[in-house]
Amino acid sequence: MNILIADDDPMQRELLAGFLAKQGYRVLAAADGEEALTLFRRESIQLALLDHRMPGLTGDQVLERIKASNPLTRAILITAYGAVETAVNVMKLGADDFIEKPVDLTDLLARIHRVEQSLAVAADVAEVVDAVEAGPLPLAIIGDSPAMRDTLSLVRRVADSPWSVLIQGETGTGKELIARLVHLLGPTPAAPFIEVNCAAIPENLFESELFGHEKGAFTGADRQHRGCFERAAGGTLFLDEVGELPPALQSKLLRALQEKRISRIGSERDIAVEARVIAATNRDLRALSESGGFREDLFFRLNVLDIPVPPLRRRREDIPALVAHFVARDARRPIRIAPQTLDLLVRYDYPGNVRELEHILQRSLTLARGSLLQPADLPEEVRHGTTLAQGLLQERLDILERDLLTAALEETDWIQTRAAERLGVSERVLRYKMGKYALRRRSV
Ligand SMILES: Nc1ncnc2c1ncn2[C@@H]1O[C@H](COP(=O)(O)OP(=O)(O)OP(=O)(O)O)[C@@H](O)[C@H]1O
Ligand SMILES: [Mg+2]
């Protein structure tokens, strides 16, 4: 186990470092908060021992940053003797324990052993999986982080209602899983759950796919076909990637939802819509509908209830359990995860979210040689960790850029030559960026 010590008092620092090194720990010592954070970013740290009062960044501040970038890192704060209020505060900030000065080394060691035990439990694949499977959800969905708990509690509350649900989240966050969960927790879990991927069906087949057709309705319609709406009767119709639906089909879908009736192509007869509709998208559908890329009325119809699914980098606490889950499912022989490996996995940013984690593990498990998954078994990008700040910065820049583009287009009445001029970019660049952010004029 790697232990980081941050203390501005050189005597105390050396005393602790020397003692812990003798116990067989790898110790990294820092003379202030800044140095501690630098070491923390560079090394895989399982436990931080932080002096509460330091010049510059205090132990609290260091603790807060460490926990924000890796909630799994354990921390013990060293506080002044008798400072009970501080102790309460540091526990609130997420310290796992605290110890008073002067530090009693035997006591410290006992506390460190406790931390080690809790880390061993977290890394123990079998145990974590048992805990997960004992959960009451009808699907294996892992999510004990505050962000996922919010999402799952929302799922439980909306599941029983008849309204349409819009699930929004980045690619690979588990939108489809959430959709199935809404269905299974709903009033008719045994009824069909019919999935339509709006991005994958060719435009000319979509109507027939959704609403069905009669024999002879068009060339090639050599027999009657029941559409997805009909097949989902009594259950759920899941419209995946609904943001990709072309405008003409948006209108047809809207009509079906408004009138609650459909008819097969080539038929006069109306059929009542008896399916609950759940839609999912990885686009910001509100923004898209504001910029004209998606019908606003359809957006409101789908978005009666809305379930946001947070990206994985906003719920890093879930990563160890997800790792355990995928390892238990995919490993062909018993394998444990080294603490440093888990540490790297927790720090990585996952632009592809849970699906990316799943693929990373499948690959690493296949290539791993021993019975312990080592950092060297992980892909390059995970080992070298894209920094947290990078991911967030790019996200913010993208939002900023999209807003600037939309504003310029609105102001110039969507005349691209003028908007490009205003933004100081070529028309080609403007068109490329409009494509990237799916900016389209709202059709009136
Ligand atoms: N909370 C979770 N617990 C366990 N497995 C999960 C979880 N979230 C996602 N997965 C798994 O990750 C993969 C991606 O999930 P899913 O297909 O639901 O994502 P999605 O948001 O629909 O992705 P896309 O936007 O690409 O369609 C699936 O294999 C799914 O089983
Ligand atoms: Mg999906």
Short mmCIF file of N, CA, C and O in Angstrom, two decimals, residues 91-188:
data_model
loop_
_atom_site.label_atom_id
_atom_site.label_comp_id
_atom_site.label_asym_id
_atom_site.label_seq_id
_atom_site.Cartn_x
_atom_site.Cartn_y
_atom_site.Cartn_z
N MET A 91 -14.51 14.80 9.38
CA MET A 91 -15.27 13.60 9.04
C MET A 91 -16.36 13.97 8.03
O MET A 91 -16.65 13.21 7.12
N LYS A 92 -16.91 15.16 8.21
CA LYS A 92 -17.93 15.60 7.26
C LYS A 92 -17.35 15.75 5.86
O LYS A 92 -18.01 15.50 4.86
N LEU A 93 -16.11 16.21 5.81
CA LEU A 93 -15.47 16.39 4.50
C LEU A 93 -15.11 15.07 3.85
O LEU A 93 -14.66 15.03 2.72
N GLY A 94 -15.28 14.00 4.58
CA GLY A 94 -15.03 12.70 3.96
C GLY A 94 -13.78 12.01 4.45
O GLY A 94 -13.35 11.03 3.84
N ALA A 95 -13.18 12.51 5.53
CA ALA A 95 -12.03 11.79 6.07
C ALA A 95 -12.55 10.46 6.61
O ALA A 95 -13.68 10.37 7.07
N ASP A 96 -11.73 9.42 6.51
CA ASP A 96 -12.19 8.12 6.98
C ASP A 96 -11.93 7.97 8.46
O ASP A 96 -12.54 7.13 9.13
N ASP A 97 -11.00 8.79 8.96
CA ASP A 97 -10.63 8.68 10.37
C ASP A 97 -9.81 9.91 10.72
O ASP A 97 -9.37 10.64 9.84
N PHE A 98 -9.60 10.12 12.01
CA PHE A 98 -8.66 11.18 12.41
C PHE A 98 -7.92 10.72 13.64
O PHE A 98 -8.35 9.80 14.35
N ILE A 99 -6.79 11.37 13.85
CA ILE A 99 -5.98 10.99 15.00
C ILE A 99 -5.42 12.27 15.59
O ILE A 99 -5.11 13.22 14.86
N GLU A 100 -5.35 12.30 16.93
CA GLU A 100 -4.91 13.54 17.57
C GLU A 100 -3.40 13.55 17.81
O GLU A 100 -2.78 12.51 17.97
N LYS A 101 -2.87 14.78 17.85
CA LYS A 101 -1.47 14.95 18.22
C LYS A 101 -1.35 14.95 19.75
O LYS A 101 -2.27 15.44 20.40
N PRO A 102 -0.29 14.48 20.30
CA PRO A 102 0.83 13.82 19.63
C PRO A 102 0.42 12.42 19.15
O PRO A 102 -0.31 11.73 19.85
N VAL A 103 0.91 12.06 17.96
CA VAL A 103 0.47 10.80 17.36
C VAL A 103 1.04 9.60 18.11
O VAL A 103 2.25 9.50 18.30
N ASP A 104 0.14 8.73 18.54
CA ASP A 104 0.53 7.48 19.17
C ASP A 104 0.72 6.45 18.05
O ASP A 104 -0.23 6.10 17.35
N LEU A 105 1.95 6.03 17.84
CA LEU A 105 2.25 5.23 16.65
C LEU A 105 1.52 3.88 16.63
O LEU A 105 1.10 3.42 15.56
N THR A 106 1.32 3.29 17.79
CA THR A 106 0.61 2.00 17.82
C THR A 106 -0.85 2.22 17.40
O THR A 106 -1.41 1.43 16.64
N ASP A 107 -1.40 3.29 17.91
CA ASP A 107 -2.78 3.63 17.56
C ASP A 107 -2.89 3.90 16.06
O ASP A 107 -3.78 3.41 15.37
N LEU A 108 -1.93 4.66 15.54
CA LEU A 108 -1.93 4.97 14.11
C LEU A 108 -1.89 3.67 13.29
O LEU A 108 -2.67 3.49 12.35
N LEU A 109 -1.03 2.77 13.68
CA LEU A 109 -0.89 1.53 12.94
C LEU A 109 -2.20 0.73 12.95
O LEU A 109 -2.62 0.18 11.93
N ALA A 110 -2.87 0.73 14.10
CA ALA A 110 -4.15 0.01 14.18
C ALA A 110 -5.16 0.62 13.22
O ALA A 110 -5.90 -0.09 12.52
N ARG A 111 -5.16 1.95 13.15
CA ARG A 111 -6.09 2.61 12.24
C ARG A 111 -5.75 2.31 10.77
O ARG A 111 -6.62 2.11 9.93
N ILE A 112 -4.47 2.29 10.49
CA ILE A 112 -4.05 1.98 9.11
C ILE A 112 -4.45 0.55 8.75
O ILE A 112 -4.91 0.29 7.64
N HIS A 113 -4.33 -0.36 9.69
CA HIS A 113 -4.75 -1.73 9.41
C HIS A 113 -6.24 -1.80 9.10
O HIS A 113 -6.67 -2.53 8.22
N ARG A 114 -7.02 -0.99 9.82
CA ARG A 114 -8.46 -0.96 9.53
C ARG A 114 -8.73 -0.49 8.10
O ARG A 114 -9.55 -1.05 7.39
N VAL A 115 -8.00 0.58 7.70
CA VAL A 115 -8.15 1.09 6.34
C VAL A 115 -7.79 0.00 5.34
O VAL A 115 -8.51 -0.23 4.36
N GLU A 116 -6.70 -0.70 5.63
CA GLU A 116 -6.27 -1.75 4.71
C GLU A 116 -7.32 -2.82 4.55
O GLU A 116 -7.57 -3.31 3.45
N GLN A 117 -7.94 -3.15 5.65
CA GLN A 117 -8.98 -4.17 5.60
C GLN A 117 -10.13 -3.72 4.72
O GLN A 117 -10.64 -4.47 3.91
N SER A 118 -10.53 -2.46 4.87
CA SER A 118 -11.67 -1.99 4.09
C SER A 118 -11.30 -1.94 2.61
O SER A 118 -12.11 -2.19 1.73
N LEU A 119 -10.02 -1.65 2.32
CA LEU A 119 -9.59 -1.66 0.91
C LEU A 119 -9.62 -3.07 0.36
O LEU A 119 -10.01 -3.29 -0.79
N ALA A 120 -9.19 -4.02 1.18
CA ALA A 120 -9.17 -5.40 0.73
C ALA A 120 -10.58 -5.87 0.41
O ALA A 120 -10.82 -6.55 -0.58
N VAL A 121 -11.52 -5.44 1.22
CA VAL A 121 -12.91 -5.82 0.97
C VAL A 121 -13.38 -5.24 -0.36
O VAL A 121 -13.97 -5.92 -1.18
N ALA A 122 -13.05 -3.97 -0.58
CA ALA A 122 -13.49 -3.33 -1.82
C ALA A 122 -12.90 -4.03 -3.03
O ALA A 122 -13.51 -4.11 -4.08
N ALA A 123 -11.68 -4.55 -2.87
CA ALA A 123 -11.03 -5.18 -4.02
C ALA A 123 -11.45 -6.64 -4.17
O ALA A 123 -11.16 -7.27 -5.17
N ASP A 124 -12.11 -7.15 -3.20
CA ASP A 124 -12.46 -8.57 -3.27
C ASP A 124 -13.66 -8.79 -4.16
O ASP A 124 -14.81 -8.59 -3.79
N VAL A 125 -13.34 -9.23 -5.35
CA VAL A 125 -14.35 -9.37 -6.39
C VAL A 125 -15.58 -10.13 -5.93
O VAL A 125 -16.70 -9.66 -6.01
N ALA A 126 -15.35 -11.31 -5.37
CA ALA A 126 -16.48 -12.17 -5.04
C ALA A 126 -17.43 -11.48 -4.08
O ALA A 126 -18.64 -11.51 -4.26
N GLU A 127 -16.87 -10.87 -3.06
CA GLU A 127 -17.73 -10.27 -2.04
C GLU A 127 -18.58 -9.14 -2.59
O GLU A 127 -19.75 -9.02 -2.27
N VAL A 128 -17.95 -8.31 -3.43
CA VAL A 128 -18.70 -7.18 -3.97
C VAL A 128 -19.86 -7.69 -4.83
O VAL A 128 -20.97 -7.21 -4.74
N VAL A 129 -19.54 -8.71 -5.63
CA VAL A 129 -20.59 -9.22 -6.51
C VAL A 129 -21.76 -9.79 -5.72
O VAL A 129 -22.91 -9.57 -6.03
N ASP A 130 -21.43 -10.52 -4.63
CA ASP A 130 -22.50 -11.04 -3.80
C ASP A 130 -23.42 -9.92 -3.34
O ASP A 130 -24.63 -10.03 -3.39
N ALA A 131 -22.80 -8.85 -2.88
CA ALA A 131 -23.58 -7.72 -2.37
C ALA A 131 -24.49 -7.17 -3.47
O ALA A 131 -25.64 -6.84 -3.22
N VAL A 132 -23.95 -7.11 -4.68
CA VAL A 132 -24.73 -6.56 -5.78
C VAL A 132 -25.93 -7.44 -6.11
O VAL A 132 -27.05 -6.96 -6.27
N GLU A 133 -25.68 -8.74 -6.17
CA GLU A 133 -26.75 -9.62 -6.59
C GLU A 133 -27.85 -9.76 -5.55
O GLU A 133 -28.96 -10.14 -5.86
N ALA A 134 -27.50 -9.44 -4.31
CA ALA A 134 -28.52 -9.48 -3.27
C ALA A 134 -29.48 -8.32 -3.39
O ALA A 134 -30.51 -8.29 -2.75
N GLY A 135 -29.13 -7.34 -4.23
CA GLY A 135 -29.96 -6.14 -4.39
C GLY A 135 -31.33 -6.49 -4.92
O GLY A 135 -31.53 -7.52 -5.55
N PRO A 136 -32.31 -5.64 -4.66
CA PRO A 136 -33.69 -5.95 -5.00
C PRO A 136 -34.08 -5.61 -6.46
O PRO A 136 -35.20 -5.88 -6.86
N LEU A 137 -33.16 -5.05 -7.24
CA LEU A 137 -33.54 -4.67 -8.60
C LEU A 137 -33.66 -5.90 -9.50
O LEU A 137 -32.90 -6.85 -9.35
N PRO A 138 -34.61 -5.87 -10.44
CA PRO A 138 -34.80 -7.03 -11.31
C PRO A 138 -33.73 -7.14 -12.39
O PRO A 138 -33.76 -8.06 -13.19
N LEU A 139 -32.79 -6.21 -12.44
CA LEU A 139 -31.72 -6.25 -13.42
C LEU A 139 -30.42 -5.96 -12.70
O LEU A 139 -30.43 -5.28 -11.69
N ALA A 140 -29.32 -6.49 -13.25
CA ALA A 140 -28.03 -6.17 -12.61
C ALA A 140 -27.60 -4.77 -13.01
O ALA A 140 -26.94 -4.58 -14.01
N ILE A 141 -28.05 -3.81 -12.25
CA ILE A 141 -27.61 -2.43 -12.49
C ILE A 141 -26.79 -2.01 -11.29
O ILE A 141 -27.27 -2.11 -10.16
N ILE A 142 -25.59 -1.56 -11.55
CA ILE A 142 -24.76 -1.15 -10.44
C ILE A 142 -24.81 0.35 -10.30
O ILE A 142 -24.70 1.08 -11.28
N GLY A 143 -25.04 0.81 -9.10
CA GLY A 143 -25.13 2.25 -8.91
C GLY A 143 -25.43 2.61 -7.48
O GLY A 143 -26.58 2.80 -7.11
N ASP A 144 -24.38 2.70 -6.70
CA ASP A 144 -24.55 3.06 -5.29
C ASP A 144 -24.07 4.47 -5.02
O ASP A 144 -24.19 4.98 -3.93
N SER A 145 -23.53 5.11 -6.05
CA SER A 145 -23.05 6.48 -5.90
C SER A 145 -24.25 7.39 -5.70
O SER A 145 -25.36 7.07 -6.10
N PRO A 146 -24.04 8.55 -5.06
CA PRO A 146 -25.16 9.47 -4.89
C PRO A 146 -25.84 9.80 -6.22
O PRO A 146 -27.08 9.82 -6.30
N ALA A 147 -25.05 10.00 -7.28
CA ALA A 147 -25.64 10.38 -8.57
C ALA A 147 -26.54 9.27 -9.11
O ALA A 147 -27.64 9.51 -9.59
N MET A 148 -26.07 8.01 -9.00
CA MET A 148 -26.88 6.91 -9.53
C MET A 148 -28.06 6.61 -8.62
O MET A 148 -29.12 6.20 -9.08
N ARG A 149 -27.87 6.81 -7.34
CA ARG A 149 -29.01 6.60 -6.44
C ARG A 149 -30.15 7.55 -6.79
O ARG A 149 -31.32 7.16 -6.77
N ASP A 150 -29.78 8.78 -7.10
CA ASP A 150 -30.81 9.74 -7.51
C ASP A 150 -31.53 9.23 -8.75
O ASP A 150 -32.76 9.23 -8.82
N THR A 151 -30.74 8.78 -9.72
CA THR A 151 -31.34 8.29 -10.96
C THR A 151 -32.24 7.09 -10.68
O THR A 151 -33.37 7.03 -11.16
N LEU A 152 -31.76 6.15 -9.88
CA LEU A 152 -32.54 4.94 -9.63
C LEU A 152 -33.79 5.23 -8.81
O LEU A 152 -34.84 4.61 -9.02
N SER A 153 -33.69 6.22 -7.93
CA SER A 153 -34.88 6.52 -7.15
C SER A 153 -35.93 7.19 -8.06
O SER A 153 -37.13 6.95 -7.93
N LEU A 154 -35.44 7.95 -9.02
CA LEU A 154 -36.35 8.53 -10.01
C LEU A 154 -37.02 7.42 -10.83
O LEU A 154 -38.23 7.44 -11.08
N VAL A 155 -36.23 6.43 -11.20
CA VAL A 155 -36.76 5.30 -11.97
C VAL A 155 -37.91 4.63 -11.20
O VAL A 155 -38.98 4.37 -11.75
N ARG A 156 -37.69 4.40 -9.93
CA ARG A 156 -38.74 3.74 -9.13
C ARG A 156 -40.00 4.59 -9.09
O ARG A 156 -41.11 4.08 -9.10
N ARG A 157 -39.81 5.92 -9.00
CA ARG A 157 -40.98 6.77 -8.89
C ARG A 157 -41.75 6.90 -10.21
O ARG A 157 -42.96 7.00 -10.21
N VAL A 158 -41.04 6.91 -11.34
CA VAL A 158 -41.76 7.09 -12.60
C VAL A 158 -42.31 5.77 -13.14
O VAL A 158 -43.22 5.78 -13.97
N ALA A 159 -41.75 4.65 -12.68
CA ALA A 159 -42.07 3.37 -13.33
C ALA A 159 -43.57 3.08 -13.38
O ALA A 159 -44.07 2.56 -14.37
N ASP A 160 -44.27 3.44 -12.34
CA ASP A 160 -45.68 3.10 -12.25
C ASP A 160 -46.61 3.99 -13.06
O ASP A 160 -47.77 3.67 -13.25
N SER A 161 -46.10 5.13 -13.52
CA SER A 161 -46.99 6.09 -14.18
C SER A 161 -47.12 5.76 -15.66
O SER A 161 -46.26 5.10 -16.23
N PRO A 162 -48.19 6.22 -16.29
CA PRO A 162 -48.38 5.89 -17.71
C PRO A 162 -47.67 6.88 -18.65
O PRO A 162 -47.70 6.70 -19.86
N TRP A 163 -47.06 7.92 -18.12
CA TRP A 163 -46.52 8.99 -18.97
C TRP A 163 -45.28 8.57 -19.73
O TRP A 163 -44.58 7.66 -19.32
N SER A 164 -45.00 9.31 -20.80
CA SER A 164 -43.76 8.99 -21.51
C SER A 164 -42.56 9.49 -20.73
O SER A 164 -42.62 10.47 -20.00
N VAL A 165 -41.49 8.75 -20.93
CA VAL A 165 -40.25 9.03 -20.20
C VAL A 165 -39.14 9.28 -21.22
O VAL A 165 -39.04 8.56 -22.20
N LEU A 166 -38.35 10.30 -20.96
CA LEU A 166 -37.19 10.55 -21.81
C LEU A 166 -35.93 10.31 -20.97
O LEU A 166 -35.75 10.91 -19.92
N ILE A 167 -35.09 9.40 -21.46
CA ILE A 167 -33.85 9.09 -20.75
C ILE A 167 -32.70 9.76 -21.50
O ILE A 167 -32.52 9.51 -22.69
N GLN A 168 -32.01 10.64 -20.83
CA GLN A 168 -30.94 11.37 -21.50
C GLN A 168 -29.61 11.08 -20.83
O GLN A 168 -29.50 11.14 -19.62
N GLY A 169 -28.60 10.83 -21.63
CA GLY A 169 -27.27 10.60 -21.07
C GLY A 169 -26.29 10.37 -22.19
O GLY A 169 -26.67 10.01 -23.31
N GLU A 170 -25.02 10.54 -21.88
CA GLU A 170 -23.97 10.34 -22.87
C GLU A 170 -23.97 8.89 -23.35
O GLU A 170 -24.56 8.02 -22.69
N THR A 171 -23.24 8.65 -24.42
CA THR A 171 -23.17 7.30 -24.95
C THR A 171 -22.58 6.33 -23.91
O THR A 171 -21.67 6.68 -23.18
N GLY A 172 -23.18 5.15 -23.82
CA GLY A 172 -22.64 4.11 -22.94
C GLY A 172 -22.92 4.29 -21.46
O GLY A 172 -22.38 3.57 -20.64
N THR A 173 -23.80 5.21 -21.09
CA THR A 173 -24.05 5.43 -19.66
C THR A 173 -25.04 4.42 -19.08
O THR A 173 -25.20 4.35 -17.87
N GLY A 174 -25.72 3.68 -19.94
CA GLY A 174 -26.66 2.67 -19.43
C GLY A 174 -28.11 3.05 -19.67
O GLY A 174 -29.00 2.62 -18.95
N LYS A 175 -28.37 3.84 -20.72
CA LYS A 175 -29.74 4.31 -20.96
C LYS A 175 -30.68 3.15 -21.26
O LYS A 175 -31.82 3.12 -20.79
N GLU A 176 -30.17 2.21 -22.05
CA GLU A 176 -31.03 1.08 -22.41
C GLU A 176 -31.37 0.24 -21.17
O GLU A 176 -32.51 -0.19 -20.97
N LEU A 177 -30.37 0.06 -20.33
CA LEU A 177 -30.58 -0.68 -19.10
C LEU A 177 -31.64 0.01 -18.24
O LEU A 177 -32.52 -0.65 -17.66
N ILE A 178 -31.57 1.32 -18.16
CA ILE A 178 -32.53 2.08 -17.37
C ILE A 178 -33.94 1.93 -17.97
O ILE A 178 -34.93 1.77 -17.26
N ALA A 179 -34.00 1.95 -19.29
CA ALA A 179 -35.30 1.81 -19.95
C ALA A 179 -35.93 0.46 -19.60
O ALA A 179 -37.11 0.37 -19.27
N ARG A 180 -35.11 -0.58 -19.63
CA ARG A 180 -35.62 -1.92 -19.29
C ARG A 180 -36.06 -1.98 -17.83
O ARG A 180 -37.03 -2.62 -17.48
N LEU A 181 -35.31 -1.26 -17.01
CA LEU A 181 -35.65 -1.25 -15.59
C LEU A 181 -37.00 -0.55 -15.36
O LEU A 181 -37.82 -1.02 -14.57
N VAL A 182 -37.21 0.56 -16.05
CA VAL A 182 -38.49 1.26 -15.92
C VAL A 182 -39.62 0.29 -16.28
O VAL A 182 -40.63 0.18 -15.60
N HIS A 183 -39.40 -0.44 -17.37
CA HIS A 183 -40.40 -1.41 -17.80
C HIS A 183 -40.63 -2.50 -16.75
O HIS A 183 -41.77 -2.80 -16.37
N LEU A 184 -39.54 -3.06 -16.26
CA LEU A 184 -39.67 -4.18 -15.31
C LEU A 184 -40.25 -3.76 -13.96
O LEU A 184 -40.86 -4.56 -13.27
N LEU A 185 -40.03 -2.51 -13.60
CA LEU A 185 -40.60 -2.04 -12.33
C LEU A 185 -42.01 -1.49 -12.51
O LEU A 185 -42.68 -1.13 -11.55
N GLY A 186 -42.45 -1.42 -13.75
CA GLY A 186 -43.77 -0.88 -14.05
C GLY A 186 -44.88 -1.89 -13.76
O GLY A 186 -44.62 -2.99 -13.26
N PRO A 187 -46.12 -1.51 -14.10
CA PRO A 187 -47.26 -2.36 -13.74
C PRO A 187 -47.35 -3.65 -14.57
O PRO A 187 -47.99 -4.61 -14.13
N THR A 188 -46.69 -3.69 -15.74
CA THR A 188 -46.83 -4.89 -16.58
C THR A 188 -45.48 -5.45 -17.02
O THR A 188 -45.17 -5.50 -18.21
#
